[in-house]
Amino acid sequence: MDLMLVYTLLVAGVDRWQQPKGYSSTALRQVLFYYALFLAIDWVSASFAFLLEKKEHWRLLWWLFLQRFCYRQVMYYVMIKSVAVAARGHQSAGVSWIEKQRLSTAVRLRIH
């Protein structure tokens, strides 16, 4: 969703720069409308969850927009990195959790 918004903003900027008289903002307005609708539905559903949870502070709900935007960017990064690791395979993965070696150094404790 965020990538579509950024792409549309870039394309609209380039179109307006290249053809100022023939520029139409219809696509930009449409994407902005759906992005705002997506955020509104997200906020309404979170408000409902806050309504069900009586002990939550309503002022936390305003952080939802920033949290969702930042969280999605982190998830995009994780998804791209995971696909890249899967495409390269196990040997050349380059991530620390795959490269751990088993040393068999555990000692069995005897309890009397």
PDB file of C-alpha atoms in Angstrom:
ATOM      1  CA  MET A   1       0.000   0.000   0.000  1.00  0.00           C
ATOM      2  CA  ASP A   2       2.754   2.437   0.923  1.00  0.00           C
ATOM      3  CA  LEU A   3       4.804   1.535  -2.121  1.00  0.00           C
ATOM      4  CA  MET A   4       1.807   2.202  -4.366  1.00  0.00           C
ATOM      5  CA  LEU A   5       1.365   5.618  -2.767  1.00  0.00           C
ATOM      6  CA  VAL A   6       5.041   6.518  -3.214  1.00  0.00           C
ATOM      7  CA  TYR A   7       5.024   5.271  -6.817  1.00  0.00           C
ATOM      8  CA  THR A   8       1.887   7.264  -7.630  1.00  0.00           C
ATOM      9  CA  LEU A   9       3.331  10.413  -6.049  1.00  0.00           C
ATOM     10  CA  LEU A  10       6.538  10.025  -8.090  1.00  0.00           C
ATOM     11  CA  VAL A  11       4.691   9.367 -11.347  1.00  0.00           C
ATOM     12  CA  ALA A  12       2.317  12.287 -10.720  1.00  0.00           C
ATOM     13  CA  GLY A  13       5.274  14.597 -10.000  1.00  0.00           C
ATOM     14  CA  VAL A  14       7.084  13.537 -13.165  1.00  0.00           C
ATOM     15  CA  ASP A  15       3.895  13.851 -15.256  1.00  0.00           C
ATOM     16  CA  ARG A  16       3.196  17.328 -13.931  1.00  0.00           C
ATOM     17  CA  TRP A  17       6.804  18.375 -14.512  1.00  0.00           C
ATOM     18  CA  GLN A  18       6.883  17.008 -18.079  1.00  0.00           C
ATOM     19  CA  GLN A  19       3.385  18.088 -19.168  1.00  0.00           C
ATOM     20  CA  PRO A  20       2.094  20.906 -16.956  1.00  0.00           C
ATOM     21  CA  LYS A  21      -0.854  21.778 -19.243  1.00  0.00           C
ATOM     22  CA  GLY A  22      -1.993  18.204 -19.934  1.00  0.00           C
ATOM     23  CA  TYR A  23      -1.551  16.965 -16.372  1.00  0.00           C
ATOM     24  CA  SER A  24      -4.522  15.244 -14.768  1.00  0.00           C
ATOM     25  CA  SER A  25      -4.515  14.406 -11.062  1.00  0.00           C
ATOM     26  CA  THR A  26      -7.269  11.788 -11.310  1.00  0.00           C
ATOM     27  CA  ALA A  27      -5.009   8.803 -10.574  1.00  0.00           C
ATOM     28  CA  LEU A  28      -3.325  10.646  -7.720  1.00  0.00           C
ATOM     29  CA  ARG A  29      -6.651  11.590  -6.141  1.00  0.00           C
ATOM     30  CA  GLN A  30      -7.898   8.039  -6.524  1.00  0.00           C
ATOM     31  CA  VAL A  31      -4.854   6.523  -4.807  1.00  0.00           C
ATOM     32  CA  LEU A  32      -4.968   9.139  -2.038  1.00  0.00           C
ATOM     33  CA  PHE A  33      -8.654   8.379  -1.480  1.00  0.00           C
ATOM     34  CA  TYR A  34      -8.060   4.627  -1.168  1.00  0.00           C
ATOM     35  CA  TYR A  35      -5.018   5.158   1.046  1.00  0.00           C
ATOM     36  CA  ALA A  36      -7.082   7.400   3.352  1.00  0.00           C
ATOM     37  CA  LEU A  37      -9.900   4.837   3.302  1.00  0.00           C
ATOM     38  CA  PHE A  38      -7.435   2.080   4.244  1.00  0.00           C
ATOM     39  CA  LEU A  39      -6.125   4.164   7.162  1.00  0.00           C
ATOM     40  CA  ALA A  40      -9.651   5.056   8.278  1.00  0.00           C
ATOM     41  CA  ILE A  41     -10.766   1.415   8.311  1.00  0.00           C
ATOM     42  CA  ASP A  42      -7.615   0.515  10.229  1.00  0.00           C
ATOM     43  CA  TRP A  43      -8.290   3.275  12.762  1.00  0.00           C
ATOM     44  CA  VAL A  44     -11.974   2.339  13.174  1.00  0.00           C
ATOM     45  CA  SER A  45     -11.129  -1.325  13.762  1.00  0.00           C
ATOM     46  CA  ALA A  46      -8.459  -0.338  16.295  1.00  0.00           C
ATOM     47  CA  SER A  47     -10.986   1.971  17.980  1.00  0.00           C
ATOM     48  CA  PHE A  48     -13.365  -0.968  18.277  1.00  0.00           C
ATOM     49  CA  ALA A  49     -10.597  -3.027  19.881  1.00  0.00           C
ATOM     50  CA  PHE A  50      -9.947  -0.180  22.333  1.00  0.00           C
ATOM     51  CA  LEU A  51     -13.665  -0.058  23.084  1.00  0.00           C
ATOM     52  CA  LEU A  52     -13.657  -3.753  23.965  1.00  0.00           C
ATOM     53  CA  GLU A  53     -10.584  -3.380  26.177  1.00  0.00           C
ATOM     54  CA  LYS A  54     -11.750  -1.122  29.001  1.00  0.00           C
ATOM     55  CA  LYS A  55      -8.328  -0.516  30.576  1.00  0.00           C
ATOM     56  CA  GLU A  56      -6.613   0.910  27.487  1.00  0.00           C
ATOM     57  CA  HIS A  57      -5.825   4.601  27.257  1.00  0.00           C
ATOM     58  CA  TRP A  58      -7.471   6.188  24.216  1.00  0.00           C
ATOM     59  CA  ARG A  59      -4.567   8.592  23.707  1.00  0.00           C
ATOM     60  CA  LEU A  60      -2.485   5.626  22.510  1.00  0.00           C
ATOM     61  CA  LEU A  61      -4.775   5.290  19.499  1.00  0.00           C
ATOM     62  CA  TRP A  62      -3.277   8.383  17.850  1.00  0.00           C
ATOM     63  CA  TRP A  63       0.085   6.628  17.604  1.00  0.00           C
ATOM     64  CA  LEU A  64      -1.524   4.023  15.342  1.00  0.00           C
ATOM     65  CA  PHE A  65      -0.809   5.858  12.086  1.00  0.00           C
ATOM     66  CA  LEU A  66       2.911   6.252  12.785  1.00  0.00           C
ATOM     67  CA  GLN A  67       3.222   2.741  14.171  1.00  0.00           C
ATOM     68  CA  ARG A  68       1.488   1.138  11.205  1.00  0.00           C
ATOM     69  CA  PHE A  69       3.528   3.093   8.677  1.00  0.00           C
ATOM     70  CA  CYS A  70       6.881   2.268  10.345  1.00  0.00           C
ATOM     71  CA  TYR A  71       5.901  -1.351  10.999  1.00  0.00           C
ATOM     72  CA  ARG A  72       5.011  -1.928   7.360  1.00  0.00           C
ATOM     73  CA  GLN A  73       8.397  -0.582   6.236  1.00  0.00           C
ATOM     74  CA  VAL A  74      10.185  -2.997   8.583  1.00  0.00           C
ATOM     75  CA  MET A  75       8.025  -5.856   7.324  1.00  0.00           C
ATOM     76  CA  TYR A  76       8.847  -4.936   3.713  1.00  0.00           C
ATOM     77  CA  TYR A  77      12.554  -5.119   4.578  1.00  0.00           C
ATOM     78  CA  VAL A  78      12.157  -8.479   6.344  1.00  0.00           C
ATOM     79  CA  MET A  79      10.145  -9.907   3.451  1.00  0.00           C
ATOM     80  CA  ILE A  80      12.670  -8.794   0.824  1.00  0.00           C
ATOM     81  CA  LYS A  81      15.584 -10.117   2.874  1.00  0.00           C
ATOM     82  CA  SER A  82      13.817 -13.457   3.459  1.00  0.00           C
ATOM     83  CA  VAL A  83      13.095 -13.919  -0.233  1.00  0.00           C
ATOM     84  CA  ALA A  84      16.710 -13.042  -1.082  1.00  0.00           C
ATOM     85  CA  VAL A  85      18.023 -15.567   1.470  1.00  0.00           C
ATOM     86  CA  ALA A  86      15.663 -18.255   0.139  1.00  0.00           C
ATOM     87  CA  ALA A  87      16.732 -17.547  -3.439  1.00  0.00           C
ATOM     88  CA  ARG A  88      20.434 -17.821  -2.592  1.00  0.00           C
ATOM     89  CA  GLY A  89      20.046 -21.037  -0.647  1.00  0.00           C
ATOM     90  CA  HIS A  90      21.431 -22.262   2.671  1.00  0.00           C
ATOM     91  CA  GLN A  91      25.202 -22.146   2.034  1.00  0.00           C
ATOM     92  CA  SER A  92      25.411 -18.541   0.887  1.00  0.00           C
ATOM     93  CA  ALA A  93      22.644 -17.154   3.054  1.00  0.00           C
ATOM     94  CA  GLY A  94      24.747 -14.647   4.970  1.00  0.00           C
ATOM     95  CA  VAL A  95      22.516 -14.509   8.019  1.00  0.00           C
ATOM     96  CA  SER A  96      23.835 -15.277  11.466  1.00  0.00           C
ATOM     97  CA  TRP A  97      21.105 -17.626  12.658  1.00  0.00           C
ATOM     98  CA  ILE A  98      21.797 -20.124   9.860  1.00  0.00           C
ATOM     99  CA  GLU A  99      25.582 -20.191  10.290  1.00  0.00           C
ATOM    100  CA  LYS A 100      25.674 -21.528  13.881  1.00  0.00           C
ATOM    101  CA  GLN A 101      27.621 -24.745  14.261  1.00  0.00           C
ATOM    102  CA  ARG A 102      26.727 -27.528  16.651  1.00  0.00           C
ATOM    103  CA  LEU A 103      29.653 -28.321  18.906  1.00  0.00           C
ATOM    104  CA  SER A 104      28.164 -31.112  21.072  1.00  0.00           C
ATOM    105  CA  THR A 105      29.599 -29.607  24.247  1.00  0.00           C
ATOM    106  CA  ALA A 106      26.552 -30.049  26.446  1.00  0.00           C
ATOM    107  CA  VAL A 107      27.195 -31.913  29.688  1.00  0.00           C
ATOM    108  CA  ARG A 108      24.601 -34.149  31.297  1.00  0.00           C
ATOM    109  CA  LEU A 109      23.956 -33.279  34.930  1.00  0.00           C
ATOM    110  CA  ARG A 110      23.339 -36.058  37.400  1.00  0.00           C
ATOM    111  CA  ILE A 111      20.834 -35.327  40.106  1.00  0.00           C
ATOM    112  CA  HIS A 112      21.140 -37.537  43.218  1.00  0.00           C
TER     113      HIS A 112
END
